[in-house]
PDB file of C-alpha atoms and ligand atoms in Angstrom:
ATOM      1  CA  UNK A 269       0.000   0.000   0.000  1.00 93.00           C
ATOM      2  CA  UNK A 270       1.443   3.260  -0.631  1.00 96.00           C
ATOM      3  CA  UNK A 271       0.303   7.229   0.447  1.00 98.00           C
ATOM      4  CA  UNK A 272      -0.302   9.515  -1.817  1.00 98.00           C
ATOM      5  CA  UNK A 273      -0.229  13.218  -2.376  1.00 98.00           C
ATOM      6  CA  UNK A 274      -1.697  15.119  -5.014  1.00 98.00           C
ATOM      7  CA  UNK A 275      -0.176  18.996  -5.385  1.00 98.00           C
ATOM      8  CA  UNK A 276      -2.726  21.446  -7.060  1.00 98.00           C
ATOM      9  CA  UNK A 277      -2.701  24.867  -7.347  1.00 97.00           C
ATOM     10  CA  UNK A 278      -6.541  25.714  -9.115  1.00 97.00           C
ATOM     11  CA  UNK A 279      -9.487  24.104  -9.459  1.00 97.00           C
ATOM     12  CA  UNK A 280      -8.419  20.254  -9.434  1.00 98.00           C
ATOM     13  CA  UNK A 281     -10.547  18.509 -11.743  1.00 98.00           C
ATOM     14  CA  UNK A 282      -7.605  16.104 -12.541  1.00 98.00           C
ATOM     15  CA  UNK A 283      -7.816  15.541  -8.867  1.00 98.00           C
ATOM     16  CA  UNK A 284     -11.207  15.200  -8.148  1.00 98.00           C
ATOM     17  CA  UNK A 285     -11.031  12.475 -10.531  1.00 98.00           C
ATOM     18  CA  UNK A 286      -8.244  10.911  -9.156  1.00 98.00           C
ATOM     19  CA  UNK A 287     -10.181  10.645  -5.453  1.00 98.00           C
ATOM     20  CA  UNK A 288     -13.016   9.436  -7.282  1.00 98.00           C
ATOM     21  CA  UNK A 289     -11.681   6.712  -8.569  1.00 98.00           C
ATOM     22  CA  UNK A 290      -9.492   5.511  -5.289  1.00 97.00           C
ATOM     23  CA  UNK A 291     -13.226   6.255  -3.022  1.00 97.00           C
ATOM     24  CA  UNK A 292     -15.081   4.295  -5.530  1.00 97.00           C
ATOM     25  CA  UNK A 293     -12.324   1.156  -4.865  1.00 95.00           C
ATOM     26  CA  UNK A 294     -11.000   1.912  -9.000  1.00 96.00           C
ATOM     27  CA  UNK A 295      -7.687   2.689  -7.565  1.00 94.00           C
ATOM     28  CA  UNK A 296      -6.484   0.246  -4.736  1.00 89.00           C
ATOM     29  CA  UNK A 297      -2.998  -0.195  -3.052  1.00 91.00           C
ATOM     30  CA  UNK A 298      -3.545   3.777  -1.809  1.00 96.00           C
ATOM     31  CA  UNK A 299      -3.355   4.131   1.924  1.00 94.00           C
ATOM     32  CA  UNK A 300      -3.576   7.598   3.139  1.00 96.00           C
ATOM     33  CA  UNK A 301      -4.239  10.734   0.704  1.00 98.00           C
ATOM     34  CA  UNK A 302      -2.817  14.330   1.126  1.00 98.00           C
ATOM     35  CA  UNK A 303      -3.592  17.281  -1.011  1.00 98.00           C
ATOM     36  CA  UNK A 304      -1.109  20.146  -1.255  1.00 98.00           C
ATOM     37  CA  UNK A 305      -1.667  23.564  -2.738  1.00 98.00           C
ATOM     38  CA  UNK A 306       0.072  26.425  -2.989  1.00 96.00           C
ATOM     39  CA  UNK A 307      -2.125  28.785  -3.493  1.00 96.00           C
ATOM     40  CA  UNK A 308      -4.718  29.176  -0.191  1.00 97.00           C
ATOM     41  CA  UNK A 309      -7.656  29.737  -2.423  1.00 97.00           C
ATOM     42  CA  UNK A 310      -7.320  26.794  -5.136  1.00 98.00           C
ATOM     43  CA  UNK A 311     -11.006  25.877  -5.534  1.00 98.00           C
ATOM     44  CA  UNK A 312      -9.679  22.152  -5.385  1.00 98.00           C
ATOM     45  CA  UNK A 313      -8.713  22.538  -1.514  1.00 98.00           C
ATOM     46  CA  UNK A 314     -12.725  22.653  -0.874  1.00 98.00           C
ATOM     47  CA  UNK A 315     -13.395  19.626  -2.866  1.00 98.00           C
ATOM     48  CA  UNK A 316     -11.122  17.702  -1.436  1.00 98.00           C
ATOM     49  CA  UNK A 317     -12.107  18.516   1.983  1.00 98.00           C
ATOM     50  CA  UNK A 318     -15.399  19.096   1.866  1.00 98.00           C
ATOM     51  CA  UNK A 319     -16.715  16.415  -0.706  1.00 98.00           C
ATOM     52  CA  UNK A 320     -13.998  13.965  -0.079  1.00 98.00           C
ATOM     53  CA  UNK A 321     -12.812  14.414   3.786  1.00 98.00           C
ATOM     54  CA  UNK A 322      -9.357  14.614   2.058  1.00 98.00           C
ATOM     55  CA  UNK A 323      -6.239  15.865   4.436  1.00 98.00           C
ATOM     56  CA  UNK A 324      -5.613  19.653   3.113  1.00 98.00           C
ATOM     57  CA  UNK A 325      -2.415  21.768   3.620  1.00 98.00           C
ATOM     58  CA  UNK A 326      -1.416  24.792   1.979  1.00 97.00           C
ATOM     59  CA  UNK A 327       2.014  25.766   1.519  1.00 96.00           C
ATOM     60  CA  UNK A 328       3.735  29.171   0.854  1.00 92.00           C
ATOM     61  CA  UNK A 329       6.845  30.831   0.350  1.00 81.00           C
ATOM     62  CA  UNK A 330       8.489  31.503   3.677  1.00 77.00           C
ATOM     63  CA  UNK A 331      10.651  34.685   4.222  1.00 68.00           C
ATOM     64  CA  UNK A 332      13.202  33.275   6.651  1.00 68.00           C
ATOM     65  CA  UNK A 333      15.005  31.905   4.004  1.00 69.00           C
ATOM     66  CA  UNK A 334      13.917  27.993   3.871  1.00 77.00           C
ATOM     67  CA  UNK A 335      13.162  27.324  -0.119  1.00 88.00           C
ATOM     68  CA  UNK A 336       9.507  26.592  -1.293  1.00 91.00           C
ATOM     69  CA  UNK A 337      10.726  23.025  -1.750  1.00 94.00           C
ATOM     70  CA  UNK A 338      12.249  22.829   1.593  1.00 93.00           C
ATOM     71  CA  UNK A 339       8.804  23.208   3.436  1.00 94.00           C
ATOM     72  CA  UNK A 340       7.057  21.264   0.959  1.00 96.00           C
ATOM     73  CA  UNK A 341       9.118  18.276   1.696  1.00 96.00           C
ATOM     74  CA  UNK A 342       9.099  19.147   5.306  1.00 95.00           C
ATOM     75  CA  UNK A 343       5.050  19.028   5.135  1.00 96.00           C
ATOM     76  CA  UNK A 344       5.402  15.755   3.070  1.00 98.00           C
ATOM     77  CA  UNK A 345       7.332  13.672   5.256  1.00 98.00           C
ATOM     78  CA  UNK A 346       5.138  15.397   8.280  1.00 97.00           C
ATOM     79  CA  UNK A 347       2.531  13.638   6.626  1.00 98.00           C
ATOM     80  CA  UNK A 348       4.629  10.054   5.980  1.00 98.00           C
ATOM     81  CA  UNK A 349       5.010  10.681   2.349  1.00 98.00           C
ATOM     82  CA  UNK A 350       8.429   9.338   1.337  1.00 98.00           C
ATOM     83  CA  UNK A 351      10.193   8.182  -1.679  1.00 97.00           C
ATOM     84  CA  UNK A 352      10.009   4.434  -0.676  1.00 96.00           C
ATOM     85  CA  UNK A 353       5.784   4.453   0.314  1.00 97.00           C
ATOM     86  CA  UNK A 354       4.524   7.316  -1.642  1.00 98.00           C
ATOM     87  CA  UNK A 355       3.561   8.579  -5.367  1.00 98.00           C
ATOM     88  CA  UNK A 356       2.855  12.346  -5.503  1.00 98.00           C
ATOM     89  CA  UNK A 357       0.683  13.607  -8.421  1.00 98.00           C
ATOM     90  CA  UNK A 358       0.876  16.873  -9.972  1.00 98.00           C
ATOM     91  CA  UNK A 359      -2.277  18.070 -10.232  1.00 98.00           C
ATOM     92  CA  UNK A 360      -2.308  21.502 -12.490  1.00 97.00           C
ATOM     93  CA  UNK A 361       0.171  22.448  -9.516  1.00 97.00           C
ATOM     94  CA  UNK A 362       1.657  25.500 -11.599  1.00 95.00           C
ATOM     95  CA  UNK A 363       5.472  25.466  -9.929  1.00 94.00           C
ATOM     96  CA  UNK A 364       8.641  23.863 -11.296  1.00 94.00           C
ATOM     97  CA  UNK A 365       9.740  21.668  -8.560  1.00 95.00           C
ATOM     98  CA  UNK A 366      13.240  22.188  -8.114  1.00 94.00           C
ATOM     99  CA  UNK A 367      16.141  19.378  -8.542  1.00 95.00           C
ATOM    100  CA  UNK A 368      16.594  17.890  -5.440  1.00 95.00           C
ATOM    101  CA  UNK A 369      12.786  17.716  -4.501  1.00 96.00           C
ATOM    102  CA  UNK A 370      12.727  15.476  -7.932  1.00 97.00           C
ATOM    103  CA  UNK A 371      15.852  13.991  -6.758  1.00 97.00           C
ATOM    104  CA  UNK A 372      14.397  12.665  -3.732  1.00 97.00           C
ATOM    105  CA  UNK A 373      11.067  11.547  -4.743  1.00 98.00           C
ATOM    106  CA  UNK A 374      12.490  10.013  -7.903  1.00 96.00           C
ATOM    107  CA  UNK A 375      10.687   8.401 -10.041  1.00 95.00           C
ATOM    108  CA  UNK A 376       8.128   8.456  -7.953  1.00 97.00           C
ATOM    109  CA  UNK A 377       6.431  11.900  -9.236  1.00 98.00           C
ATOM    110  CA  UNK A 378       3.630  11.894 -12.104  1.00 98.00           C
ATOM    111  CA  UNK A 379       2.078  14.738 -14.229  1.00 98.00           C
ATOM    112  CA  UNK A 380      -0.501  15.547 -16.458  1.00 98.00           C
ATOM    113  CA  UNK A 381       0.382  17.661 -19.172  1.00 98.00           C
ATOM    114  CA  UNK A 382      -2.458  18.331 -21.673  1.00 98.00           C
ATOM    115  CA  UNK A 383      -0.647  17.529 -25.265  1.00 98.00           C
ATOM    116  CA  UNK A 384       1.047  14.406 -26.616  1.00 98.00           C
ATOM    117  CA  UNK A 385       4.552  15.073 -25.242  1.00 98.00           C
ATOM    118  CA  UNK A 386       7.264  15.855 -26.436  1.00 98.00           C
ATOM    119  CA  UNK A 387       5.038  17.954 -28.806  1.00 98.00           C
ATOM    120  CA  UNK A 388       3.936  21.448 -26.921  1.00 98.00           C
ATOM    121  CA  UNK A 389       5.427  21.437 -23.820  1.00 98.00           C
ATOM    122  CA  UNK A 390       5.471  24.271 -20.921  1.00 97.00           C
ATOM    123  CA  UNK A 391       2.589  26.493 -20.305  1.00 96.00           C
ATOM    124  CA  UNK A 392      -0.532  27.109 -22.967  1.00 98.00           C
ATOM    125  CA  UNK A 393      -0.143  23.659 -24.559  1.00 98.00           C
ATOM    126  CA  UNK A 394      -3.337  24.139 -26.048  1.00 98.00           C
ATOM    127  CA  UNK A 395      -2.994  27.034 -27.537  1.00 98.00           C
ATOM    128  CA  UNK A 396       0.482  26.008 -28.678  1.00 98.00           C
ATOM    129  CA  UNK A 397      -1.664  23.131 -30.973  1.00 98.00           C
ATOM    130  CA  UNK A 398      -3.984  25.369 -32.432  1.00 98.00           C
ATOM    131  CA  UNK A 399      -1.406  27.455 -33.412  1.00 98.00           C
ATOM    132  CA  UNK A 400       0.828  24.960 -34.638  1.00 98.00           C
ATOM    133  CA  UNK A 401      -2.520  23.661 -37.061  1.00 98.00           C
ATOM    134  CA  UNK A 402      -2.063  19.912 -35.768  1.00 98.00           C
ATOM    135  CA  UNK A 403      -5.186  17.927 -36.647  1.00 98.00           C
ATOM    136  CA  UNK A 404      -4.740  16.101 -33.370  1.00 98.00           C
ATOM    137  CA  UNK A 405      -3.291  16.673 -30.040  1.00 98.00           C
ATOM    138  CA  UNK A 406      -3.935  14.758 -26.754  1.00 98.00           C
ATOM    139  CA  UNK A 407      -3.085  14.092 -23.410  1.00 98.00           C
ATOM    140  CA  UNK A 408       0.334  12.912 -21.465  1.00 98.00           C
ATOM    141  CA  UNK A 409       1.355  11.653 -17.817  1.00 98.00           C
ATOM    142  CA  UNK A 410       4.939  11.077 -17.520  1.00 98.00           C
ATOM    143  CA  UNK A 411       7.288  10.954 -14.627  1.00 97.00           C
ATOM    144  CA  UNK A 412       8.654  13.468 -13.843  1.00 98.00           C
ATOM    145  CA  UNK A 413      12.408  14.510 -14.408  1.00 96.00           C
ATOM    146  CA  UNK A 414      14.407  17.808 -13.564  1.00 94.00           C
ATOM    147  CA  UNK A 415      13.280  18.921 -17.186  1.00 95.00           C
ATOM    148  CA  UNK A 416      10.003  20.786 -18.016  1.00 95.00           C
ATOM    149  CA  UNK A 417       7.330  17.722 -19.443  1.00 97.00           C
ATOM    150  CA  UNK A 418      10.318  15.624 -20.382  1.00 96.00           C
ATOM    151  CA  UNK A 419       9.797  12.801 -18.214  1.00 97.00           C
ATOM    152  CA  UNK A 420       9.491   9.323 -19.590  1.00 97.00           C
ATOM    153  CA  UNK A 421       5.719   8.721 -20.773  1.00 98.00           C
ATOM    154  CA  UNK A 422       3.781   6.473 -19.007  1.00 97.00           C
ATOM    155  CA  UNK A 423      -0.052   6.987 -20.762  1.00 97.00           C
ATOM    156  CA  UNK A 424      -0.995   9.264 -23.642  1.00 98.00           C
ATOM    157  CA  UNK A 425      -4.538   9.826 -25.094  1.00 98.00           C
ATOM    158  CA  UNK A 426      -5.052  10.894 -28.694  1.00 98.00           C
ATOM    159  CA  UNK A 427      -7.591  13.981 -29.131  1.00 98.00           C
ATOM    160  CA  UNK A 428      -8.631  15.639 -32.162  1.00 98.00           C
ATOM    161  CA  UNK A 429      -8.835  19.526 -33.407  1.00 98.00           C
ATOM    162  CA  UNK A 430     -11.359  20.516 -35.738  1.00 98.00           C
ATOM    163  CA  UNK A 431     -11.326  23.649 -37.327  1.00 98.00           C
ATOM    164  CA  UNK A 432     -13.447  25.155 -35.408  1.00 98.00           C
ATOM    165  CA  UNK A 433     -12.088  24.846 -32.038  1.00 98.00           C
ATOM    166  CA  UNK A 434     -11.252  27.573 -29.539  1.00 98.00           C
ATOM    167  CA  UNK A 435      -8.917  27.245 -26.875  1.00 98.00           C
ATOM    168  CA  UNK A 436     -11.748  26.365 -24.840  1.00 98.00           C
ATOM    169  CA  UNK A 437     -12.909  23.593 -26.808  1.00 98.00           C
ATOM    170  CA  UNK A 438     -10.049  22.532 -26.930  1.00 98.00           C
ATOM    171  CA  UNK A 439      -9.063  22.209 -23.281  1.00 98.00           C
ATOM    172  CA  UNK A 440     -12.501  20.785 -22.703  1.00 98.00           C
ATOM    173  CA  UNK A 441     -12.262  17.886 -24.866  1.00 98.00           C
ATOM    174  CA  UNK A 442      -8.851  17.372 -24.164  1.00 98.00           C
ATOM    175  CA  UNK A 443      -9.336  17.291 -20.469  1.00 98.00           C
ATOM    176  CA  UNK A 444     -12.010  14.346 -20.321  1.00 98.00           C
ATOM    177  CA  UNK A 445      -9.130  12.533 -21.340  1.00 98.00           C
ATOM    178  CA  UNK A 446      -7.006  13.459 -18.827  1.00 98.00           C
ATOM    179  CA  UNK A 447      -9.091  12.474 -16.539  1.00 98.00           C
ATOM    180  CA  UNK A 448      -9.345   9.030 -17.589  1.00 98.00           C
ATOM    181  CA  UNK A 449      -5.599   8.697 -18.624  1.00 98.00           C
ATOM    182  CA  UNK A 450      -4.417   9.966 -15.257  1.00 98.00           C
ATOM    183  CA  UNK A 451      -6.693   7.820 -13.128  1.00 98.00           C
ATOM    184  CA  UNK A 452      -5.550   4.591 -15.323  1.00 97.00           C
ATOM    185  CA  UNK A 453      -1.600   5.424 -14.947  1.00 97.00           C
ATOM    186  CA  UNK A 454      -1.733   5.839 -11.236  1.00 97.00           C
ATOM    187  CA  UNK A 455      -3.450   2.020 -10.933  1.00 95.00           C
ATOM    188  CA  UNK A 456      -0.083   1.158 -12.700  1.00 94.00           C
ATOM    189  CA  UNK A 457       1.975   2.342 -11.029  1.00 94.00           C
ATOM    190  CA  UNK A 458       0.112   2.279  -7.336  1.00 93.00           C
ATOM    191  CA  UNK A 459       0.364  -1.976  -8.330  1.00 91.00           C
ATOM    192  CA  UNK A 460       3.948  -1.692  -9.158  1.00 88.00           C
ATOM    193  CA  UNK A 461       3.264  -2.880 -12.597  1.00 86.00           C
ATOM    194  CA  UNK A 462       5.484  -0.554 -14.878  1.00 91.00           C
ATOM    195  CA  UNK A 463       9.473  -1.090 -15.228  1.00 92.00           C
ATOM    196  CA  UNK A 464      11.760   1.665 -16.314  1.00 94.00           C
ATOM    197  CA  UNK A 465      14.091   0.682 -18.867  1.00 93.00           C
ATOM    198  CA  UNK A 466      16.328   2.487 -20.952  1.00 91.00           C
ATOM    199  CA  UNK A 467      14.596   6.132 -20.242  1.00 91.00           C
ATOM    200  CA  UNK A 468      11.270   4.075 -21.295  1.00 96.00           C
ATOM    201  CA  UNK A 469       8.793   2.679 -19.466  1.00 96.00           C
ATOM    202  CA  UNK A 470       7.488  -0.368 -20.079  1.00 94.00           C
ATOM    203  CA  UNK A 471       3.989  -2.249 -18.611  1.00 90.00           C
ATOM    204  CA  UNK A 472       4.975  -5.652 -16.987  1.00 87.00           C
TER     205      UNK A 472
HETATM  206  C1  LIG B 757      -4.801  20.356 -16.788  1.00 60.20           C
HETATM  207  O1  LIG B 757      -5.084  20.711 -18.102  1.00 60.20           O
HETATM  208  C2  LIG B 757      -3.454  19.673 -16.705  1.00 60.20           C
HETATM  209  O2  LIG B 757      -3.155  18.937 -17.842  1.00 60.20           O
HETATM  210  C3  LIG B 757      -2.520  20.833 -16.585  1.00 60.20           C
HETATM  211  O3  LIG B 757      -3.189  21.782 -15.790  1.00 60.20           O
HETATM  212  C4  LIG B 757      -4.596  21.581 -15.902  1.00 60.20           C
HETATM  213  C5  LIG B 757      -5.110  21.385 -14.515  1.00 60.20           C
HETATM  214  O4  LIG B 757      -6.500  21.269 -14.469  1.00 60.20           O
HETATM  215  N1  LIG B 757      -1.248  20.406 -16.053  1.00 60.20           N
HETATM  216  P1  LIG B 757      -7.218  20.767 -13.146  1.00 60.20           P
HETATM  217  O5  LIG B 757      -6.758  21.713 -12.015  1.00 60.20           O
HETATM  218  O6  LIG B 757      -6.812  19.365 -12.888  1.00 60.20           O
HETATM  219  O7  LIG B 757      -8.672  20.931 -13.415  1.00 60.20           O
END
Protein backbone atom coordinates (compact mmCIF):
# COMPACT_ATOMS: atom_id res chain seq x y z
CA UNK A 1 0.00 0.00 0.00
CA UNK A 2 1.44 3.26 -0.63
CA UNK A 3 0.30 7.23 0.45
CA UNK A 4 -0.30 9.52 -1.82
CA UNK A 5 -0.23 13.22 -2.38
CA UNK A 6 -1.70 15.12 -5.01
CA UNK A 7 -0.18 19.00 -5.39
CA UNK A 8 -2.73 21.45 -7.06
CA UNK A 9 -2.70 24.87 -7.35
CA UNK A 10 -6.54 25.71 -9.11
CA UNK A 11 -9.49 24.10 -9.46
CA UNK A 12 -8.42 20.25 -9.43
CA UNK A 13 -10.55 18.51 -11.74
CA UNK A 14 -7.60 16.10 -12.54
CA UNK A 15 -7.82 15.54 -8.87
CA UNK A 16 -11.21 15.20 -8.15
CA UNK A 17 -11.03 12.47 -10.53
CA UNK A 18 -8.24 10.91 -9.16
CA UNK A 19 -10.18 10.64 -5.45
CA UNK A 20 -13.02 9.44 -7.28
CA UNK A 21 -11.68 6.71 -8.57
CA UNK A 22 -9.49 5.51 -5.29
CA UNK A 23 -13.23 6.25 -3.02
CA UNK A 24 -15.08 4.29 -5.53
CA UNK A 25 -12.32 1.16 -4.87
CA UNK A 26 -11.00 1.91 -9.00
CA UNK A 27 -7.69 2.69 -7.57
CA UNK A 28 -6.48 0.25 -4.74
CA UNK A 29 -3.00 -0.20 -3.05
CA UNK A 30 -3.54 3.78 -1.81
CA UNK A 31 -3.35 4.13 1.92
CA UNK A 32 -3.58 7.60 3.14
CA UNK A 33 -4.24 10.73 0.70
CA UNK A 34 -2.82 14.33 1.13
CA UNK A 35 -3.59 17.28 -1.01
CA UNK A 36 -1.11 20.15 -1.25
CA UNK A 37 -1.67 23.56 -2.74
CA UNK A 38 0.07 26.42 -2.99
CA UNK A 39 -2.12 28.78 -3.49
CA UNK A 40 -4.72 29.18 -0.19
CA UNK A 41 -7.66 29.74 -2.42
CA UNK A 42 -7.32 26.79 -5.14
CA UNK A 43 -11.01 25.88 -5.53
CA UNK A 44 -9.68 22.15 -5.38
CA UNK A 45 -8.71 22.54 -1.51
CA UNK A 46 -12.72 22.65 -0.87
CA UNK A 47 -13.40 19.63 -2.87
CA UNK A 48 -11.12 17.70 -1.44
CA UNK A 49 -12.11 18.52 1.98
CA UNK A 50 -15.40 19.10 1.87
CA UNK A 51 -16.72 16.42 -0.71
CA UNK A 52 -14.00 13.97 -0.08
CA UNK A 53 -12.81 14.41 3.79
CA UNK A 54 -9.36 14.61 2.06
CA UNK A 55 -6.24 15.87 4.44
CA UNK A 56 -5.61 19.65 3.11
CA UNK A 57 -2.42 21.77 3.62
CA UNK A 58 -1.42 24.79 1.98
CA UNK A 59 2.01 25.77 1.52
CA UNK A 60 3.74 29.17 0.85
CA UNK A 61 6.84 30.83 0.35
CA UNK A 62 8.49 31.50 3.68
CA UNK A 63 10.65 34.68 4.22
CA UNK A 64 13.20 33.27 6.65
CA UNK A 65 15.00 31.91 4.00
CA UNK A 66 13.92 27.99 3.87
CA UNK A 67 13.16 27.32 -0.12
CA UNK A 68 9.51 26.59 -1.29
CA UNK A 69 10.73 23.02 -1.75
CA UNK A 70 12.25 22.83 1.59
CA UNK A 71 8.80 23.21 3.44
CA UNK A 72 7.06 21.26 0.96
CA UNK A 73 9.12 18.28 1.70
CA UNK A 74 9.10 19.15 5.31
CA UNK A 75 5.05 19.03 5.13
CA UNK A 76 5.40 15.75 3.07
CA UNK A 77 7.33 13.67 5.26
CA UNK A 78 5.14 15.40 8.28
CA UNK A 79 2.53 13.64 6.63
CA UNK A 80 4.63 10.05 5.98
CA UNK A 81 5.01 10.68 2.35
CA UNK A 82 8.43 9.34 1.34
CA UNK A 83 10.19 8.18 -1.68
CA UNK A 84 10.01 4.43 -0.68
CA UNK A 85 5.78 4.45 0.31
CA UNK A 86 4.52 7.32 -1.64
CA UNK A 87 3.56 8.58 -5.37
CA UNK A 88 2.85 12.35 -5.50
CA UNK A 89 0.68 13.61 -8.42
CA UNK A 90 0.88 16.87 -9.97
CA UNK A 91 -2.28 18.07 -10.23
CA UNK A 92 -2.31 21.50 -12.49
CA UNK A 93 0.17 22.45 -9.52
CA UNK A 94 1.66 25.50 -11.60
CA UNK A 95 5.47 25.47 -9.93
CA UNK A 96 8.64 23.86 -11.30
CA UNK A 97 9.74 21.67 -8.56
CA UNK A 98 13.24 22.19 -8.11
CA UNK A 99 16.14 19.38 -8.54
CA UNK A 100 16.59 17.89 -5.44
CA UNK A 101 12.79 17.72 -4.50
CA UNK A 102 12.73 15.48 -7.93
CA UNK A 103 15.85 13.99 -6.76
CA UNK A 104 14.40 12.66 -3.73
CA UNK A 105 11.07 11.55 -4.74
CA UNK A 106 12.49 10.01 -7.90
CA UNK A 107 10.69 8.40 -10.04
CA UNK A 108 8.13 8.46 -7.95
CA UNK A 109 6.43 11.90 -9.24
CA UNK A 110 3.63 11.89 -12.10
CA UNK A 111 2.08 14.74 -14.23
CA UNK A 112 -0.50 15.55 -16.46
CA UNK A 113 0.38 17.66 -19.17
CA UNK A 114 -2.46 18.33 -21.67
CA UNK A 115 -0.65 17.53 -25.26
CA UNK A 116 1.05 14.41 -26.62
CA UNK A 117 4.55 15.07 -25.24
CA UNK A 118 7.26 15.86 -26.44
CA UNK A 119 5.04 17.95 -28.81
CA UNK A 120 3.94 21.45 -26.92
CA UNK A 121 5.43 21.44 -23.82
CA UNK A 122 5.47 24.27 -20.92
CA UNK A 123 2.59 26.49 -20.30
CA UNK A 124 -0.53 27.11 -22.97
CA UNK A 125 -0.14 23.66 -24.56
CA UNK A 126 -3.34 24.14 -26.05
CA UNK A 127 -2.99 27.03 -27.54
CA UNK A 128 0.48 26.01 -28.68
CA UNK A 129 -1.66 23.13 -30.97
CA UNK A 130 -3.98 25.37 -32.43
CA UNK A 131 -1.41 27.46 -33.41
CA UNK A 132 0.83 24.96 -34.64
CA UNK A 133 -2.52 23.66 -37.06
CA UNK A 134 -2.06 19.91 -35.77
CA UNK A 135 -5.19 17.93 -36.65
CA UNK A 136 -4.74 16.10 -33.37
CA UNK A 137 -3.29 16.67 -30.04
CA UNK A 138 -3.94 14.76 -26.75
CA UNK A 139 -3.09 14.09 -23.41
CA UNK A 140 0.33 12.91 -21.46
CA UNK A 141 1.35 11.65 -17.82
CA UNK A 142 4.94 11.08 -17.52
CA UNK A 143 7.29 10.95 -14.63
CA UNK A 144 8.65 13.47 -13.84
CA UNK A 145 12.41 14.51 -14.41
CA UNK A 146 14.41 17.81 -13.56
CA UNK A 147 13.28 18.92 -17.19
CA UNK A 148 10.00 20.79 -18.02
CA UNK A 149 7.33 17.72 -19.44
CA UNK A 150 10.32 15.62 -20.38
CA UNK A 151 9.80 12.80 -18.21
CA UNK A 152 9.49 9.32 -19.59
CA UNK A 153 5.72 8.72 -20.77
CA UNK A 154 3.78 6.47 -19.01
CA UNK A 155 -0.05 6.99 -20.76
CA UNK A 156 -1.00 9.26 -23.64
CA UNK A 157 -4.54 9.83 -25.09
CA UNK A 158 -5.05 10.89 -28.69
CA UNK A 159 -7.59 13.98 -29.13
CA UNK A 160 -8.63 15.64 -32.16
CA UNK A 161 -8.83 19.53 -33.41
CA UNK A 162 -11.36 20.52 -35.74
CA UNK A 163 -11.33 23.65 -37.33
CA UNK A 164 -13.45 25.16 -35.41
CA UNK A 165 -12.09 24.85 -32.04
CA UNK A 166 -11.25 27.57 -29.54
CA UNK A 167 -8.92 27.25 -26.88
CA UNK A 168 -11.75 26.37 -24.84
CA UNK A 169 -12.91 23.59 -26.81
CA UNK A 170 -10.05 22.53 -26.93
CA UNK A 171 -9.06 22.21 -23.28
CA UNK A 172 -12.50 20.78 -22.70
CA UNK A 173 -12.26 17.89 -24.87
CA UNK A 174 -8.85 17.37 -24.16
CA UNK A 175 -9.34 17.29 -20.47
CA UNK A 176 -12.01 14.35 -20.32
CA UNK A 177 -9.13 12.53 -21.34
CA UNK A 178 -7.01 13.46 -18.83
CA UNK A 179 -9.09 12.47 -16.54
CA UNK A 180 -9.35 9.03 -17.59
CA UNK A 181 -5.60 8.70 -18.62
CA UNK A 182 -4.42 9.97 -15.26
CA UNK A 183 -6.69 7.82 -13.13
CA UNK A 184 -5.55 4.59 -15.32
CA UNK A 185 -1.60 5.42 -14.95
CA UNK A 186 -1.73 5.84 -11.24
CA UNK A 187 -3.45 2.02 -10.93
CA UNK A 188 -0.08 1.16 -12.70
CA UNK A 189 1.98 2.34 -11.03
CA UNK A 190 0.11 2.28 -7.34
CA UNK A 191 0.36 -1.98 -8.33
CA UNK A 192 3.95 -1.69 -9.16
CA UNK A 193 3.26 -2.88 -12.60
CA UNK A 194 5.48 -0.55 -14.88
CA UNK A 195 9.47 -1.09 -15.23
CA UNK A 196 11.76 1.66 -16.31
CA UNK A 197 14.09 0.68 -18.87
CA UNK A 198 16.33 2.49 -20.95
CA UNK A 199 14.60 6.13 -20.24
CA UNK A 200 11.27 4.08 -21.30
CA UNK A 201 8.79 2.68 -19.47
CA UNK A 202 7.49 -0.37 -20.08
CA UNK A 203 3.99 -2.25 -18.61
CA UNK A 204 4.97 -5.65 -16.99
C1 LIG B 1 -4.80 20.36 -16.79
O1 LIG B 1 -5.08 20.71 -18.10
C2 LIG B 1 -3.45 19.67 -16.71
O2 LIG B 1 -3.16 18.94 -17.84
C3 LIG B 1 -2.52 20.83 -16.59
O3 LIG B 1 -3.19 21.78 -15.79
C4 LIG B 1 -4.60 21.58 -15.90
C5 LIG B 1 -5.11 21.39 -14.51
O4 LIG B 1 -6.50 21.27 -14.47
N1 LIG B 1 -1.25 20.41 -16.05
P1 LIG B 1 -7.22 20.77 -13.15
O5 LIG B 1 -6.76 21.71 -12.02
O6 LIG B 1 -6.81 19.37 -12.89
O7 LIG B 1 -8.67 20.93 -13.42
Amino acid sequence: MKNLAILISGRGSNMKSILRAIKSGEIDGIKNVLVISNRPNAPGLEIASKEFGIKTSIVLPDENGQTFDEKLIVELQRNDIFEHNSIICLAGYMRILSPEFVKIYKNKIINIHPSLLPSFKGLNAQKQALIAGVKVTGCTVHLVDDGIDTGPILLQKCVPVYDADTIDSLSARILVEEHEIYVKALKLLASNRLLLKDNKIIQI
